[in-house]
CSV table of C-alpha atoms and ligand atoms in Angstrom, one decimal:
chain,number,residue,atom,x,y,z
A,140,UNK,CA,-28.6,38.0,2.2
A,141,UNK,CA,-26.2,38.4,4.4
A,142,UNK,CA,-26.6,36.3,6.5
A,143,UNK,CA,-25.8,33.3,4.4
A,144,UNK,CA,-22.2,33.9,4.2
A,145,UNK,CA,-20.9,31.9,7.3
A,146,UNK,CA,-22.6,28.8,6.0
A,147,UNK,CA,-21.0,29.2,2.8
A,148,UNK,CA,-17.7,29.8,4.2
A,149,UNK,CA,-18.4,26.3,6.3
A,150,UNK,CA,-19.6,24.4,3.4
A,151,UNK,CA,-16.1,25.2,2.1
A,152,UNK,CA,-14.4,24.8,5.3
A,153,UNK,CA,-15.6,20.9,4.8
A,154,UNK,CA,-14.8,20.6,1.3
A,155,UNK,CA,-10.9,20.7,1.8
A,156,UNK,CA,-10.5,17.8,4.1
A,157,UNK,CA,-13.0,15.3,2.1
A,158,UNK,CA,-11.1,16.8,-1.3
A,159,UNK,CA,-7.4,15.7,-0.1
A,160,UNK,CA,-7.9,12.4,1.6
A,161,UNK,CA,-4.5,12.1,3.6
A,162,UNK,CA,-1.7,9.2,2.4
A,163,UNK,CA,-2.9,6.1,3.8
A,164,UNK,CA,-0.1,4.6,6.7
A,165,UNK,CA,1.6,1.1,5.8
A,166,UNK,CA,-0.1,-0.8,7.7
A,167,UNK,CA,-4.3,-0.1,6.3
A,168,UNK,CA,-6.3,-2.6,4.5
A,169,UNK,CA,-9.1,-1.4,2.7
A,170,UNK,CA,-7.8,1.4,1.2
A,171,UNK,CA,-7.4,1.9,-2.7
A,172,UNK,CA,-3.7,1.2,-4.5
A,173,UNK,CA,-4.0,0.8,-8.3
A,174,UNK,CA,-6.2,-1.3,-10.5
A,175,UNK,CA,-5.6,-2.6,-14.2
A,176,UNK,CA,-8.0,-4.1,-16.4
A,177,UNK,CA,-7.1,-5.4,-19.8
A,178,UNK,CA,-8.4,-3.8,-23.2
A,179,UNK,CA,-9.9,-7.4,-24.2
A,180,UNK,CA,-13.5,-8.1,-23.5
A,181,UNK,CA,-16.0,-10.7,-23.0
A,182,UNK,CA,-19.1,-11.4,-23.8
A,183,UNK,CA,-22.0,-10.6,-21.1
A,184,UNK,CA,-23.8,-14.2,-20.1
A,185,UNK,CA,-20.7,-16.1,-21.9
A,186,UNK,CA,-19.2,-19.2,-20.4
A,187,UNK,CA,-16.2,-17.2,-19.6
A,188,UNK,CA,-18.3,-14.9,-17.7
A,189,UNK,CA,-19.7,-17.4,-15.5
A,190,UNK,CA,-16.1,-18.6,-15.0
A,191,UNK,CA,-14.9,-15.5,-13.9
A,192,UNK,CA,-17.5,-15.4,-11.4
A,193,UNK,CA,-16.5,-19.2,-10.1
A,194,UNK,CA,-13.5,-18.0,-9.8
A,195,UNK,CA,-13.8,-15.3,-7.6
A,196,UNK,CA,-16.3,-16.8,-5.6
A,197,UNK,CA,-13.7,-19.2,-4.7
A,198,UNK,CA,-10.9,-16.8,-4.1
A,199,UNK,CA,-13.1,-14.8,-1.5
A,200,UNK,CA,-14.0,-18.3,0.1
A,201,UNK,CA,-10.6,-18.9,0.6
A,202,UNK,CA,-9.8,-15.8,1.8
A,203,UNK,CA,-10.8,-16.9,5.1
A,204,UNK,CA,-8.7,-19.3,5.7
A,205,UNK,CA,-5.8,-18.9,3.6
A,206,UNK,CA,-3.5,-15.5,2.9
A,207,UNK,CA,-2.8,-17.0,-0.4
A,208,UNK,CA,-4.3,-18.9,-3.3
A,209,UNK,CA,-4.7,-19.5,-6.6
A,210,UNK,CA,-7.4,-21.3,-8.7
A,211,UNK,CA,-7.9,-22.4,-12.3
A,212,UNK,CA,-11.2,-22.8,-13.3
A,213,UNK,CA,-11.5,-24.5,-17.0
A,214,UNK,CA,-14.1,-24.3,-19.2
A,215,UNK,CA,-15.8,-26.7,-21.5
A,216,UNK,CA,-13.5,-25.4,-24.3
A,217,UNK,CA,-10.2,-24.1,-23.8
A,218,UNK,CA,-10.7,-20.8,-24.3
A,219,UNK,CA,-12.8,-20.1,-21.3
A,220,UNK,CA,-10.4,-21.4,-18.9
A,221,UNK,CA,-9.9,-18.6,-16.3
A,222,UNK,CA,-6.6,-17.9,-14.0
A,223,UNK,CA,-6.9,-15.9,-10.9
A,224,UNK,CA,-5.2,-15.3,-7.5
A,225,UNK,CA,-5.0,-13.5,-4.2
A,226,UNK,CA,-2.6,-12.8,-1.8
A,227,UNK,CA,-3.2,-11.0,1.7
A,228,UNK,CA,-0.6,-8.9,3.2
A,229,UNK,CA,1.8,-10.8,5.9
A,230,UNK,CA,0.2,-9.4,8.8
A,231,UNK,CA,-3.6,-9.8,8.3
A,232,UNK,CA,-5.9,-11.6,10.2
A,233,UNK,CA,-7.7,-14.0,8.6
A,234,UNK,CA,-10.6,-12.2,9.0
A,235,UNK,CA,-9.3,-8.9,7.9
A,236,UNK,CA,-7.8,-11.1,4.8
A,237,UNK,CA,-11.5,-12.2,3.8
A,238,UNK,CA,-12.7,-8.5,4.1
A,239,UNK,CA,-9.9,-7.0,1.9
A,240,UNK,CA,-10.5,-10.0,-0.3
A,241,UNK,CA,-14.1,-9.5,-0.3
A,242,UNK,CA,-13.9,-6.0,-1.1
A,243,UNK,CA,-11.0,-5.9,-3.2
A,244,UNK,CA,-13.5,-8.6,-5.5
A,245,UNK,CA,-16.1,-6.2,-5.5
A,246,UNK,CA,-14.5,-3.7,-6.6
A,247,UNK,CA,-12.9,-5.4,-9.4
A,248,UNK,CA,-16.4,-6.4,-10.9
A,249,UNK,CA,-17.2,-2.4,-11.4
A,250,UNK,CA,-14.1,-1.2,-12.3
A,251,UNK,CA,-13.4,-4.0,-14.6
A,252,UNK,CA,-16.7,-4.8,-15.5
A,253,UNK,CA,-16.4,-7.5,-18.7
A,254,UNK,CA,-12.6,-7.3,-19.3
A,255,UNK,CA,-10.7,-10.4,-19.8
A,256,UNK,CA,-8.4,-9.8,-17.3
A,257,UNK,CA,-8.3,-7.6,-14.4
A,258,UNK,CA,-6.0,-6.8,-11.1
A,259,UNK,CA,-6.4,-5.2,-8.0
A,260,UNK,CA,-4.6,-3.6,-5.0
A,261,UNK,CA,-5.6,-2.5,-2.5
A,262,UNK,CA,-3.7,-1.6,0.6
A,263,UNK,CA,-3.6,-5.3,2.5
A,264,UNK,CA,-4.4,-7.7,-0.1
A,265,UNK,CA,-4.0,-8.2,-4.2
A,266,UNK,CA,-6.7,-9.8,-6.6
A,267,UNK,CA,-5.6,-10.8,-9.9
A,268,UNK,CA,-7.0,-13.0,-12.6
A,269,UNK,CA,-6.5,-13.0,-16.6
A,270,UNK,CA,-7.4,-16.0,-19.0
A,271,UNK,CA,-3.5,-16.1,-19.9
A,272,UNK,CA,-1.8,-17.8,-17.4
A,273,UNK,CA,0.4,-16.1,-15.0
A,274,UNK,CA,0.3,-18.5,-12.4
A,275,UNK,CA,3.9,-19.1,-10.6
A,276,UNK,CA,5.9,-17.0,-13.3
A,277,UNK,CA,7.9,-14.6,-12.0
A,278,UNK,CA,7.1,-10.4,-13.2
A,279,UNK,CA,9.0,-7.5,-12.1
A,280,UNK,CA,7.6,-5.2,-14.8
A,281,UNK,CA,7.2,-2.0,-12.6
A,282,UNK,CA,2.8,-1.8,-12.6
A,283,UNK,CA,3.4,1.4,-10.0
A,284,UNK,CA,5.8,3.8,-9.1
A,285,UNK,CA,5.4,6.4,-6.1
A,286,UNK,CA,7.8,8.8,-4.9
A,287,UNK,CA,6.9,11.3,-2.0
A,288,UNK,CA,8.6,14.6,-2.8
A,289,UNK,CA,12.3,15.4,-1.3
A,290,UNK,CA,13.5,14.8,2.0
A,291,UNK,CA,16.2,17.8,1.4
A,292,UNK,CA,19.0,17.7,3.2
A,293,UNK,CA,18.2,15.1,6.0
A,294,UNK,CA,20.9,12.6,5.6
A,295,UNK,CA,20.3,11.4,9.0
A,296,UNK,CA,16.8,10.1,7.9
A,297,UNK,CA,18.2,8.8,4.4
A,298,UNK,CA,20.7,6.7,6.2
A,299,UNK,CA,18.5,5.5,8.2
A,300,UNK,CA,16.1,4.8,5.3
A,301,UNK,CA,18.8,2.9,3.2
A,302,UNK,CA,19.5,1.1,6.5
A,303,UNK,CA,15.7,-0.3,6.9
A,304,UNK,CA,15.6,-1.0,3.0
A,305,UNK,CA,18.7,-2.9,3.2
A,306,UNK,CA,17.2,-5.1,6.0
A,307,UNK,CA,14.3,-5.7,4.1
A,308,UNK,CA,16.6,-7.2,1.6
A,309,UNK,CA,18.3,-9.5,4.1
A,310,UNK,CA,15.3,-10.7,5.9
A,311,UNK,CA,13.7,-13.3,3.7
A,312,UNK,CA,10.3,-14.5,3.1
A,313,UNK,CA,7.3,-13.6,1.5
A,314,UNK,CA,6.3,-10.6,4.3
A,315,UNK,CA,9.1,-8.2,5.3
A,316,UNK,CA,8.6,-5.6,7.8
A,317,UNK,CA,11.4,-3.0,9.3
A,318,UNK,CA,11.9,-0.1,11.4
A,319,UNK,CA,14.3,2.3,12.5
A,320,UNK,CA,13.3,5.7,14.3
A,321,UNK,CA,10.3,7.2,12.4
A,322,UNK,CA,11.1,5.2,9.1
A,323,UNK,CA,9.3,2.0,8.3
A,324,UNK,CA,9.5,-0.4,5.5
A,325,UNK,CA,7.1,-3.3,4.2
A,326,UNK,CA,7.7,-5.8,1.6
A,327,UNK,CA,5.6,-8.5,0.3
A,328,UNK,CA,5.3,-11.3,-2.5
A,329,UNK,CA,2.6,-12.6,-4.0
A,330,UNK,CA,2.5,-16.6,-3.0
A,331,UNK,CA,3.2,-17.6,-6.3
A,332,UNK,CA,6.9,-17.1,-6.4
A,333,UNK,CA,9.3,-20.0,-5.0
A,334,UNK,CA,11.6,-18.1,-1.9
A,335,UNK,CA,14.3,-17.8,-4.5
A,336,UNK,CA,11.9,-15.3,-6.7
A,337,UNK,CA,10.6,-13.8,-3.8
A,338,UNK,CA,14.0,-12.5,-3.1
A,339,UNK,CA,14.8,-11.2,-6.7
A,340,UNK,CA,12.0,-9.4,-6.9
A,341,UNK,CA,12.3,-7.9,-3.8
A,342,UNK,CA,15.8,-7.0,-4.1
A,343,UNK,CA,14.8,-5.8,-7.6
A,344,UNK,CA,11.7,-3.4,-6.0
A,345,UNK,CA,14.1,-2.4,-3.4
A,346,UNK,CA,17.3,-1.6,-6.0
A,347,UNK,CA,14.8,0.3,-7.8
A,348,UNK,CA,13.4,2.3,-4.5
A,349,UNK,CA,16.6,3.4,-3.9
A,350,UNK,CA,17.5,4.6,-7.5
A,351,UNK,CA,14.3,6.3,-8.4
A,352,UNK,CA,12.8,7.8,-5.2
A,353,UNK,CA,16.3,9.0,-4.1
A,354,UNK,CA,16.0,11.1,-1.4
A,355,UNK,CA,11.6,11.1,-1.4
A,356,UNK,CA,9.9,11.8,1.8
A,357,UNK,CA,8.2,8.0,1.3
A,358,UNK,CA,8.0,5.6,-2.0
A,359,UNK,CA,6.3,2.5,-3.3
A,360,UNK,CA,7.4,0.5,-5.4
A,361,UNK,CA,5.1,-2.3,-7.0
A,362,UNK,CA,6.2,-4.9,-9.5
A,363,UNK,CA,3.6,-7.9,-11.2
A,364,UNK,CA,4.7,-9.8,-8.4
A,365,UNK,CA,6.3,-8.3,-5.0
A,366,UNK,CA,6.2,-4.9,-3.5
A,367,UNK,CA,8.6,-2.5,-1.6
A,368,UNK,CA,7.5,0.8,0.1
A,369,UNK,CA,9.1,2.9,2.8
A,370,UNK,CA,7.6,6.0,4.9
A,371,UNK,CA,9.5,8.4,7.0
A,372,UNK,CA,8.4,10.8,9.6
A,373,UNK,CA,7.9,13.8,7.0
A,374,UNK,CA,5.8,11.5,5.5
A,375,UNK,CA,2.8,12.7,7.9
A,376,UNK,CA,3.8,16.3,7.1
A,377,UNK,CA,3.8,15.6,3.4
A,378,UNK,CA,-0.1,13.8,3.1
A,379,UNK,CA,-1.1,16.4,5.5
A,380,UNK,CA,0.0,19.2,3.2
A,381,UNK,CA,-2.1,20.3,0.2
A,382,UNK,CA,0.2,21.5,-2.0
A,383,UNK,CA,2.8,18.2,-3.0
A,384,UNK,CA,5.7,20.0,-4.4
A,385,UNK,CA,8.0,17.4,-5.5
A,386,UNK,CA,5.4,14.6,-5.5
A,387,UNK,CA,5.2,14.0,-8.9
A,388,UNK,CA,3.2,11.1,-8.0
A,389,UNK,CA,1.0,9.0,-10.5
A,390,UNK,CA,-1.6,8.1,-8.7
A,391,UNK,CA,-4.2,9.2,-10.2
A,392,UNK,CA,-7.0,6.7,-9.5
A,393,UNK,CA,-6.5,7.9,-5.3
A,394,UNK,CA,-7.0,11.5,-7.0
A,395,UNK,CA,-10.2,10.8,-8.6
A,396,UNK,CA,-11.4,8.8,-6.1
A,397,UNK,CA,-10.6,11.8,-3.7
A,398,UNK,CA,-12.2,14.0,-6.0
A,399,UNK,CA,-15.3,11.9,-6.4
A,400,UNK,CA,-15.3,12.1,-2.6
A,401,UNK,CA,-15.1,15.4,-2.4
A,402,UNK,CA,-17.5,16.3,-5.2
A,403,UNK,CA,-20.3,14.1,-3.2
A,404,UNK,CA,-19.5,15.8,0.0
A,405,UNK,CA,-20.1,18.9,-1.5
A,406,UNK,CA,-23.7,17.8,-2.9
A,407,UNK,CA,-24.5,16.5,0.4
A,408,UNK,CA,-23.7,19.7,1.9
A,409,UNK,CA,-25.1,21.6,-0.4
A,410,UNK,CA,-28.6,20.1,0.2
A,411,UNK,CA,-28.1,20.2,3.8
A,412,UNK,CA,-27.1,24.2,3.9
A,413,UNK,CA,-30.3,24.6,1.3
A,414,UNK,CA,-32.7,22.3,3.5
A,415,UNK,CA,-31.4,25.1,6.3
A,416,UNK,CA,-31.6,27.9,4.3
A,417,UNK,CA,-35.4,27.5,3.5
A,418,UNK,CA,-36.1,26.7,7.3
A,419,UNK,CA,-34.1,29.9,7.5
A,420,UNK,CA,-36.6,31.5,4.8
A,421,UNK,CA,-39.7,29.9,5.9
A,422,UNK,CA,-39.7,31.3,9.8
A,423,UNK,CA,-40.4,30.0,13.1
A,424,UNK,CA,-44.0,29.3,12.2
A,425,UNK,CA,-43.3,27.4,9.2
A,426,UNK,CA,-45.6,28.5,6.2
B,181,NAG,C1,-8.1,-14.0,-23.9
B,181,NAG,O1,-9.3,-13.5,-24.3
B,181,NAG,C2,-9.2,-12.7,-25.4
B,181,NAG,C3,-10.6,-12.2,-25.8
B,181,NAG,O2,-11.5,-13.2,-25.8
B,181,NAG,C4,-8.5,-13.3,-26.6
B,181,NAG,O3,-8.4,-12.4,-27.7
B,181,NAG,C5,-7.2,-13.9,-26.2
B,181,NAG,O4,-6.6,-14.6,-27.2
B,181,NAG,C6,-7.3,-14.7,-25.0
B,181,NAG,N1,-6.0,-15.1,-24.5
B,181,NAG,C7,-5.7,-16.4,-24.2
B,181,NAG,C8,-4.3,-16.6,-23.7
B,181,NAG,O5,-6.5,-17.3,-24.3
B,182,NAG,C1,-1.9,-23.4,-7.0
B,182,NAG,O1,-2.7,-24.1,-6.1
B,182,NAG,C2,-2.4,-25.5,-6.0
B,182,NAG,C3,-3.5,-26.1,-5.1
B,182,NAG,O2,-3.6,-25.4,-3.9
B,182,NAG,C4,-1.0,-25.7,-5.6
B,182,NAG,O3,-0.7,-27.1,-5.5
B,182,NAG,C5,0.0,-25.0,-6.5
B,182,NAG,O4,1.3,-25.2,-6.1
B,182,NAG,C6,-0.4,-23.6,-6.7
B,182,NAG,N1,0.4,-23.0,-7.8
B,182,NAG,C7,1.0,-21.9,-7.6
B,182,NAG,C8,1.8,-21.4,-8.8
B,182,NAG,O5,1.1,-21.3,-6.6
């Protein structure tokens, strides 16, 4: 009896780290951000359907040689007509921008299994498609907010901070990347926007960065169609800690997902410590 004590104390020992899967740095791919499906459905085997799936078939085909596209794919009647997108993060590879893509499609098809419309980040590319059209409009409605918890009294790291989010505003383009010391900033538009947009929104992500994750340890900030974040040094301490004070954070797809995670690497292990326990039980000799 016991004698099965230490494995229980090491099944638990490997729960913790599969339960709080650490903050993901700026610069991974695969990694989960936020997905949004729309309430309206469609019909399995429709026209639509099979539309949806052209579509996507052609955004991951293009994913390998392009960081950007978008594709309309009409029906025989109007309201099948289908509008989608991608864009890849700045600095992918094209082969690392077909994998996101790749996934990031897969992924969509079971989380937004038959709705109309669906969207999808993940951390190095964004999938989106919807049958109203949202091609080339500019959206800064906020779709995710992130704030780490407080950086206290560390002015010298805020200043820094405001200094690398003010360069991102300056720097232009679709994909913006700064440093300075241990804090780094990213932003990126989707291809859609005209350079003009691209630097609204931006400024718009990065005016809001500033006013709503004040003095936070990191923040993202993700609009319809351009993104902002920034990570500092505490960041590391902050996703290595279990306990996120301030970090009222609203991700709460990453948490279920880590939860999910964790509950099957529990199962696993469980069926691993019982497979040893009745090795355990059964002796040397076996039977
Ligand atoms: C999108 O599809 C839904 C469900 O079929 C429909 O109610 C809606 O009117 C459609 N929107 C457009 C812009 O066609
Ligand atoms: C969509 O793609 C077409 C063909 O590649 C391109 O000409 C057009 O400018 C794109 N539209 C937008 C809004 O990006």
């Amino acid at each position: 009896m016991g004698r099965s004590s230490p494995f229980l104390m090491s099944l638990f020992a490997f729960l913790v780290p599969f339960s709080s899967l650490p903050i993901q740095s700026l610069s991974s791919t695969d990694s989960f951000v936020f997905v949004g499906c729309t309430q309206q459905r469609y019909a399995p085997n429709s026209p639509y359907e099979s539309n949806i799936n052209s579509l996507l078939t052609s955004l991951v085909n293009s994913a390998t040689y392009s960081s950007y596209n978008n594709y309309t794919i009409m029906g025989s009647s109007p309201q099948d007509v289908v509008y989608g997108l991608y864009q890849c993060r700045g600095d992918l590879s094209m082969p690392d921008c077909a994998t996101c893509v790749t996934r990031s499609v897969s992924q969509l098809g079971m989380l937004c299994s038959q709705a109309c419309g669906g969207a999808l980040q993940l951390q190095g590319c964004y999938v989106k498609y919807d049958n109203a059209t949202f091609l080339g409009v500019e959206d800064k409605t906020v779709v995710l907010k992130k704030c780490g918890p407080s950086i206290g009294y560390d002015t010298d790291a805020m200043s820094r901070r405001d200094a690398v989010l003010g360069a991102l505003v300056t720097t232009g383009g679709p994909y913006r990347v700064g440093g300075s010391g241990d804090v780094q900033g990213v932003a990126q538009c989707v291809g859609d926007l005209s350079l003009v947009e691209c630097q609204d929104c931006v400024s718009e992500a990065i005016g809001r960065l500033k006013s709503d994750c004040g003095g936070a340890v990191e923040g993202d900030m993700f609009l319809a169609k351009c993104y902002a974040r920034y990570q500092t040094g505490a960041s590391h301490m902050y996703s290595n800690s279990k306990n996120h004070p301030a970090g009222k954070s609203s991700n709460d797809g990453e948490k279920t997902f880590a939860i999910i995670v964790g509950l099957l690497a529990g199962v696993a292990l469980l069926i691993i410590f019982l497979t040893f326990v009745r090795k355990v039980l059964e002796g040397p000799g076996g039977k």
